[in-house]
Amino acid sequence: MNARRGLVLAVVALTLAAAGTLARGGGPGTGEPNAAGDKGVAAVNAAAAAAAAAGAERPGGCTVIDRRFNLYAVELPKDPVTNQIRLGYGLTPESASYPGPLIEMIEGQCFAITLYNQVPVATLEALRTDPNHPVGVSLHTHGVKYTQMSDGTVHSNSFVPPGGSRTYIWYAQPRNTTTGAQGTAGYWWYHDHVGGGPHGTPGIASGLFGGVVVRRQGDPRPDRTYVLAFGDRQTINLRRSSEADTCDEQNPVPGPTCVVAKVGEKVEFLVIGIGNDMHTFHVHGHSWADTRTGVIDGSKQLVDSVPIIDNKTVGPGDTFGARVIAGESVGPGHWMLHCHMQFHSDLGMSTTFHVLDQNGAMTAHAGHAPANPVQAAPAGGGQDATAHGNHG
Ligand SMILES: [Cu+2]
């Protein structure tokens, strides 16, 4: 009962947070870069404002800003295992995390996202590999349309020094059968491109990344989305082993280290490849259609030609979505989710897709290594795990 109540509350909280974000400061606007930044960014903002005045700031087709919101880059507690610097993006400074918040768009929408750099100067200096590299962070995105002024690079002078802010404009360009534009619907990611170096490599490795999903009008929506970044040091969302799965069995709060859903819910995984390694994304007991949305449109013919898969390669910079129905046919349980490069999974590149029963309760499950010793599985319990997986 506690578990169910906790999950429901968490879902409500997430929904409210998302709604608040989308509602904040909405409506048509000018799209100029934020002029409220400190004097350190005055020159950058002045240049951007000039570009905006010249009509260069908005991508073609973005006539109205549909939504405005803030994004904060902050320093978070150091990694408890490696003591590496950790940074995060958040819709508020207090809610910053890695990965950062999912940014969801519908084709045709234009967003104005104001990034505030609240990372201490000393931290950014410590990330630098070259003392001549400017100190700052940025917001660079994939897939959607943006002008050079929203590229988030040193190259285009579109980054944010410490204490400053800057507004980036993204346009989820729709398909256009006249021009042949393919549209921007799909699974993408955003990340820093300046922290520590000209490619933001230390910034990304510290946690400045997140997921973007662009839906086409009419795309089926999931009940919940999890962003899973597969990266270096055999990590999922920069964590591995027990650090990657911190779900509290009594009060599971969905998040970067707690992948949880109730049986029957439509769950969307947005998989991102960060860093330098190749990985494969695999989840037990579930499979998905290898399409743009991860589902098959039953209204179209020849859908049987779409492969159904349960394992997919993800290289650096790759993104894709996997849509599953939690526990469908296989029931609730603690389903492994891991990289299938064996030496990666052996080193801890593995987490758990917790599928709760109809009542939202965690299932005691042989083969899982629960924090609660009362539920500890006997030796060899994993061999008949499936026999225990469907008693919800
Ligand atoms: Cu891997």
PDB file of N, CA and C in Angstrom, residues 43-102:
ATOM      1  N   ALA A  43      28.460  41.347 -23.694  1.00  0.00           N
ATOM      2  CA  ALA A  43      28.931  41.407 -25.078  1.00  0.00           C
ATOM      3  C   ALA A  43      28.292  40.306 -25.914  1.00  0.00           C
ATOM      4  N   VAL A  44      28.242  39.106 -25.324  1.00  0.00           N
ATOM      5  CA  VAL A  44      27.646  37.985 -26.040  1.00  0.00           C
ATOM      6  C   VAL A  44      26.183  38.269 -26.312  1.00  0.00           C
ATOM      7  N   ASN A  45      25.476  38.765 -25.272  1.00  0.00           N
ATOM      8  CA  ASN A  45      24.051  39.031 -25.443  1.00  0.00           C
ATOM      9  C   ASN A  45      23.817  40.160 -26.443  1.00  0.00           C
ATOM     10  N   ALA A  46      24.698  41.126 -26.434  1.00  0.00           N
ATOM     11  CA  ALA A  46      24.539  42.232 -27.366  1.00  0.00           C
ATOM     12  C   ALA A  46      24.656  41.729 -28.801  1.00  0.00           C
ATOM     13  N   ALA A  47      25.628  40.855 -29.006  1.00  0.00           N
ATOM     14  CA  ALA A  47      25.802  40.300 -30.347  1.00  0.00           C
ATOM     15  C   ALA A  47      24.596  39.471 -30.741  1.00  0.00           C
ATOM     16  N   ALA A  48      24.100  38.703 -29.770  1.00  0.00           N
ATOM     17  CA  ALA A  48      22.945  37.861 -30.052  1.00  0.00           C
ATOM     18  C   ALA A  48      21.705  38.711 -30.297  1.00  0.00           C
ATOM     19  N   ALA A  49      21.579  39.779 -29.514  1.00  0.00           N
ATOM     20  CA  ALA A  49      20.424  40.655 -29.695  1.00  0.00           C
ATOM     21  C   ALA A  49      20.451  41.293 -31.081  1.00  0.00           C
ATOM     22  N   ALA A  50      21.659  41.638 -31.504  1.00  0.00           N
ATOM     23  CA  ALA A  50      21.787  42.228 -32.838  1.00  0.00           C
ATOM     24  C   ALA A  50      21.377  41.206 -33.896  1.00  0.00           C
ATOM     25  N   ALA A  51      21.806  39.978 -33.664  1.00  0.00           N
ATOM     26  CA  ALA A  51      21.446  38.926 -34.608  1.00  0.00           C
ATOM     27  C   ALA A  51      19.942  38.708 -34.615  1.00  0.00           C
ATOM     28  N   ALA A  52      19.348  38.753 -33.407  1.00  0.00           N
ATOM     29  CA  ALA A  52      17.905  38.557 -33.304  1.00  0.00           C
ATOM     30  C   ALA A  52      17.174  39.684 -34.026  1.00  0.00           C
ATOM     31  N   ALA A  53      17.688  40.902 -33.841  1.00  0.00           N
ATOM     32  CA  ALA A  53      17.051  42.046 -34.493  1.00  0.00           C
ATOM     33  C   ALA A  53      17.119  41.900 -36.003  1.00  0.00           C
ATOM     34  N   ALA A  54      18.182  41.241 -36.439  1.00  0.00           N
ATOM     35  CA  ALA A  54      18.337  41.037 -37.883  1.00  0.00           C
ATOM     36  C   ALA A  54      17.554  39.826 -38.367  1.00  0.00           C
ATOM     37  N   GLY A  55      16.853  39.177 -37.430  1.00  0.00           N
ATOM     38  CA  GLY A  55      16.034  38.037 -37.814  1.00  0.00           C
ATOM     39  C   GLY A  55      16.804  36.746 -37.905  1.00  0.00           C
ATOM     40  N   ALA A  56      18.008  36.733 -37.340  1.00  0.00           N
ATOM     41  CA  ALA A  56      18.849  35.546 -37.481  1.00  0.00           C
ATOM     42  C   ALA A  56      18.672  34.561 -36.340  1.00  0.00           C
ATOM     43  N   GLU A  57      17.986  34.992 -35.283  1.00  0.00           N
ATOM     44  CA  GLU A  57      17.964  34.152 -34.092  1.00  0.00           C
ATOM     45  C   GLU A  57      17.015  32.969 -34.218  1.00  0.00           C
ATOM     46  N   ARG A  58      15.889  33.193 -34.847  1.00  0.00           N
ATOM     47  CA  ARG A  58      14.914  32.099 -34.957  1.00  0.00           C
ATOM     48  C   ARG A  58      15.112  31.326 -36.256  1.00  0.00           C
ATOM     49  N   PRO A  59      15.030  29.991 -36.155  1.00  0.00           N
ATOM     50  CA  PRO A  59      15.090  29.209 -37.392  1.00  0.00           C
ATOM     51  C   PRO A  59      13.887  29.532 -38.271  1.00  0.00           C
ATOM     52  N   GLY A  60      14.044  29.365 -39.546  1.00  0.00           N
ATOM     53  CA  GLY A  60      12.935  29.604 -40.466  1.00  0.00           C
ATOM     54  C   GLY A  60      11.742  28.728 -40.130  1.00  0.00           C
ATOM     55  N   GLY A  61      10.570  29.327 -40.077  1.00  0.00           N
ATOM     56  CA  GLY A  61       9.359  28.585 -39.731  1.00  0.00           C
ATOM     57  C   GLY A  61       8.915  28.812 -38.301  1.00  0.00           C
ATOM     58  N   CYS A  62       9.856  29.262 -37.460  1.00  0.00           N
ATOM     59  CA  CYS A  62       9.507  29.537 -36.062  1.00  0.00           C
ATOM     60  C   CYS A  62       8.990  30.967 -35.982  1.00  0.00           C
ATOM     61  N   THR A  63       7.686  31.102 -36.076  1.00  0.00           N
ATOM     62  CA  THR A  63       7.109  32.446 -36.080  1.00  0.00           C
ATOM     63  C   THR A  63       6.651  32.882 -34.699  1.00  0.00           C
ATOM     64  N   VAL A  64       6.335  31.919 -33.851  1.00  0.00           N
ATOM     65  CA  VAL A  64       5.856  32.213 -32.494  1.00  0.00           C
ATOM     66  C   VAL A  64       6.589  31.314 -31.520  1.00  0.00           C
ATOM     67  N   ILE A  65       6.985  31.880 -30.372  1.00  0.00           N
ATOM     68  CA  ILE A  65       7.555  31.048 -29.316  1.00  0.00           C
ATOM     69  C   ILE A  65       6.408  30.402 -28.556  1.00  0.00           C
ATOM     70  N   ASP A  66       6.319  29.086 -28.643  1.00  0.00           N
ATOM     71  CA  ASP A  66       5.205  28.396 -27.998  1.00  0.00           C
ATOM     72  C   ASP A  66       5.393  28.269 -26.504  1.00  0.00           C
ATOM     73  N   ARG A  67       6.632  28.039 -26.083  1.00  0.00           N
ATOM     74  CA  ARG A  67       6.877  27.867 -24.650  1.00  0.00           C
ATOM     75  C   ARG A  67       8.225  28.450 -24.278  1.00  0.00           C
ATOM     76  N   ARG A  68       8.263  29.001 -23.079  1.00  0.00           N
ATOM     77  CA  ARG A  68       9.508  29.520 -22.523  1.00  0.00           C
ATOM     78  C   ARG A  68       9.728  28.888 -21.160  1.00  0.00           C
ATOM     79  N   PHE A  69      10.933  28.484 -20.903  1.00  0.00           N
ATOM     80  CA  PHE A  69      11.243  28.026 -19.546  1.00  0.00           C
ATOM     81  C   PHE A  69      12.729  28.157 -19.303  1.00  0.00           C
ATOM     82  N   ASN A  70      13.090  28.035 -18.032  1.00  0.00           N
ATOM     83  CA  ASN A  70      14.490  28.166 -17.631  1.00  0.00           C
ATOM     84  C   ASN A  70      15.116  26.796 -17.427  1.00  0.00           C
ATOM     85  N   LEU A  71      16.411  26.747 -17.662  1.00  0.00           N
ATOM     86  CA  LEU A  71      17.191  25.558 -17.385  1.00  0.00           C
ATOM     87  C   LEU A  71      18.428  26.031 -16.619  1.00  0.00           C
ATOM     88  N   TYR A  72      18.741  25.346 -15.541  1.00  0.00           N
ATOM     89  CA  TYR A  72      19.865  25.758 -14.699  1.00  0.00           C
ATOM     90  C   TYR A  72      20.964  24.703 -14.762  1.00  0.00           C
ATOM     91  N   ALA A  73      22.183  25.155 -14.983  1.00  0.00           N
ATOM     92  CA  ALA A  73      23.344  24.257 -14.884  1.00  0.00           C
ATOM     93  C   ALA A  73      23.981  24.505 -13.527  1.00  0.00           C
ATOM     94  N   VAL A  74      24.050  23.450 -12.723  1.00  0.00           N
ATOM     95  CA  VAL A  74      24.561  23.600 -11.356  1.00  0.00           C
ATOM     96  C   VAL A  74      25.555  22.484 -11.054  1.00  0.00           C
ATOM     97  N   GLU A  75      26.305  22.691  -9.993  1.00  0.00           N
ATOM     98  CA  GLU A  75      27.185  21.625  -9.505  1.00  0.00           C
ATOM     99  C   GLU A  75      26.419  20.769  -8.510  1.00  0.00           C
ATOM    100  N   LEU A  76      26.621  19.451  -8.616  1.00  0.00           N
ATOM    101  CA  LEU A  76      25.975  18.492  -7.724  1.00  0.00           C
ATOM    102  C   LEU A  76      27.052  17.801  -6.891  1.00  0.00           C
ATOM    103  N   PRO A  77      26.655  17.069  -5.878  1.00  0.00           N
ATOM    104  CA  PRO A  77      27.655  16.332  -5.082  1.00  0.00           C
ATOM    105  C   PRO A  77      28.516  15.430  -5.966  1.00  0.00           C
ATOM    106  N   LYS A  78      29.765  15.310  -5.608  1.00  0.00           N
ATOM    107  CA  LYS A  78      30.692  14.493  -6.397  1.00  0.00           C
ATOM    108  C   LYS A  78      30.236  13.033  -6.435  1.00  0.00           C
ATOM    109  N   ASP A  79      30.662  12.341  -7.472  1.00  0.00           N
ATOM    110  CA  ASP A  79      30.322  10.924  -7.590  1.00  0.00           C
ATOM    111  C   ASP A  79      30.804  10.193  -6.338  1.00  0.00           C
ATOM    112  N   PRO A  80      29.908   9.440  -5.692  1.00  0.00           N
ATOM    113  CA  PRO A  80      30.290   8.806  -4.414  1.00  0.00           C
ATOM    114  C   PRO A  80      31.341   7.714  -4.575  1.00  0.00           C
ATOM    115  N   VAL A  81      31.486   7.199  -5.776  1.00  0.00           N
ATOM    116  CA  VAL A  81      32.449   6.113  -6.001  1.00  0.00           C
ATOM    117  C   VAL A  81      33.772   6.647  -6.537  1.00  0.00           C
ATOM    118  N   THR A  82      33.705   7.502  -7.541  1.00  0.00           N
ATOM    119  CA  THR A  82      34.930   7.945  -8.212  1.00  0.00           C
ATOM    120  C   THR A  82      35.409   9.320  -7.760  1.00  0.00           C
ATOM    121  N   ASN A  83      34.537  10.040  -7.020  1.00  0.00           N
ATOM    122  CA  ASN A  83      34.843  11.405  -6.581  1.00  0.00           C
ATOM    123  C   ASN A  83      34.987  12.380  -7.756  1.00  0.00           C
ATOM    124  N   GLN A  84      34.470  11.997  -8.923  1.00  0.00           N
ATOM    125  CA  GLN A  84      34.507  12.903 -10.067  1.00  0.00           C
ATOM    126  C   GLN A  84      33.499  14.038  -9.877  1.00  0.00           C
ATOM    127  N   ILE A  85      33.783  15.171 -10.500  1.00  0.00           N
ATOM    128  CA  ILE A  85      32.862  16.311 -10.476  1.00  0.00           C
ATOM    129  C   ILE A  85      31.551  15.904 -11.144  1.00  0.00           C
ATOM    130  N   ARG A  86      30.452  16.313 -10.538  1.00  0.00           N
ATOM    131  CA  ARG A  86      29.142  16.049 -11.125  1.00  0.00           C
ATOM    132  C   ARG A  86      28.387  17.367 -11.295  1.00  0.00           C
ATOM    133  N   LEU A  87      27.884  17.562 -12.509  1.00  0.00           N
ATOM    134  CA  LEU A  87      27.061  18.717 -12.831  1.00  0.00           C
ATOM    135  C   LEU A  87      25.702  18.210 -13.303  1.00  0.00           C
ATOM    136  N   GLY A  88      24.718  19.098 -13.305  1.00  0.00           N
ATOM    137  CA  GLY A  88      23.416  18.689 -13.801  1.00  0.00           C
ATOM    138  C   GLY A  88      22.643  19.877 -14.327  1.00  0.00           C
ATOM    139  N   TYR A  89      21.708  19.568 -15.253  1.00  0.00           N
ATOM    140  CA  TYR A  89      20.731  20.566 -15.692  1.00  0.00           C
ATOM    141  C   TYR A  89      19.449  20.330 -14.894  1.00  0.00           C
ATOM    142  N   GLY A  90      18.744  21.422 -14.576  1.00  0.00           N
ATOM    143  CA  GLY A  90      17.460  21.284 -13.896  1.00  0.00           C
ATOM    144  C   GLY A  90      16.514  22.395 -14.287  1.00  0.00           C
ATOM    145  N   LEU A  91      15.228  22.113 -14.181  1.00  0.00           N
ATOM    146  CA  LEU A  91      14.225  23.156 -14.424  1.00  0.00           C
ATOM    147  C   LEU A  91      14.243  24.168 -13.286  1.00  0.00           C
ATOM    148  N   THR A  92      14.745  23.743 -12.139  1.00  0.00           N
ATOM    149  CA  THR A  92      15.093  24.629 -11.033  1.00  0.00           C
ATOM    150  C   THR A  92      16.493  24.205 -10.596  1.00  0.00           C
ATOM    151  N   PRO A  93      17.224  25.075  -9.891  1.00  0.00           N
ATOM    152  CA  PRO A  93      18.549  24.648  -9.424  1.00  0.00           C
ATOM    153  C   PRO A  93      18.454  23.454  -8.483  1.00  0.00           C
ATOM    154  N   GLU A  94      17.388  23.402  -7.699  1.00  0.00           N
ATOM    155  CA  GLU A  94      17.242  22.342  -6.691  1.00  0.00           C
ATOM    156  C   GLU A  94      16.943  20.984  -7.326  1.00  0.00           C
ATOM    157  N   SER A  95      16.347  20.981  -8.517  1.00  0.00           N
ATOM    158  CA  SER A  95      15.933  19.713  -9.119  1.00  0.00           C
ATOM    159  C   SER A  95      16.912  19.228 -10.189  1.00  0.00           C
ATOM    160  N   ALA A  96      18.067  19.865 -10.269  1.00  0.00           N
ATOM    161  CA  ALA A  96      19.038  19.461 -11.287  1.00  0.00           C
ATOM    162  C   ALA A  96      19.468  18.016 -11.076  1.00  0.00           C
ATOM    163  N   SER A  97      19.715  17.334 -12.192  1.00  0.00           N
ATOM    164  CA  SER A  97      20.053  15.915 -12.120  1.00  0.00           C
ATOM    165  C   SER A  97      20.825  15.528 -13.366  1.00  0.00           C
ATOM    166  N   TYR A  98      21.365  14.340 -13.366  1.00  0.00           N
ATOM    167  CA  TYR A  98      21.943  13.782 -14.580  1.00  0.00           C
ATOM    168  C   TYR A  98      21.375  12.384 -14.794  1.00  0.00           C
ATOM    169  N   PRO A  99      20.692  12.194 -15.934  1.00  0.00           N
ATOM    170  CA  PRO A  99      20.444  13.164 -16.989  1.00  0.00           C
ATOM    171  C   PRO A  99      19.535  14.287 -16.527  1.00  0.00           C
ATOM    172  N   GLY A 100      19.548  15.403 -17.294  1.00  0.00           N
ATOM    173  CA  GLY A 100      18.670  16.518 -16.992  1.00  0.00           C
ATOM    174  C   GLY A 100      17.227  16.199 -17.366  1.00  0.00           C
ATOM    175  N   PRO A 101      16.341  17.163 -17.197  1.00  0.00           N
ATOM    176  CA  PRO A 101      14.922  16.920 -17.466  1.00  0.00           C
ATOM    177  C   PRO A 101      14.656  16.586 -18.934  1.00  0.00           C
ATOM    178  N   LEU A 102      13.694  15.691 -19.144  1.00  0.00           N
ATOM    179  CA  LEU A 102      13.266  15.376 -20.508  1.00  0.00           C
ATOM    180  C   LEU A 102      12.583  16.598 -21.106  1.00  0.00           C
TER     181      LEU A 102
END
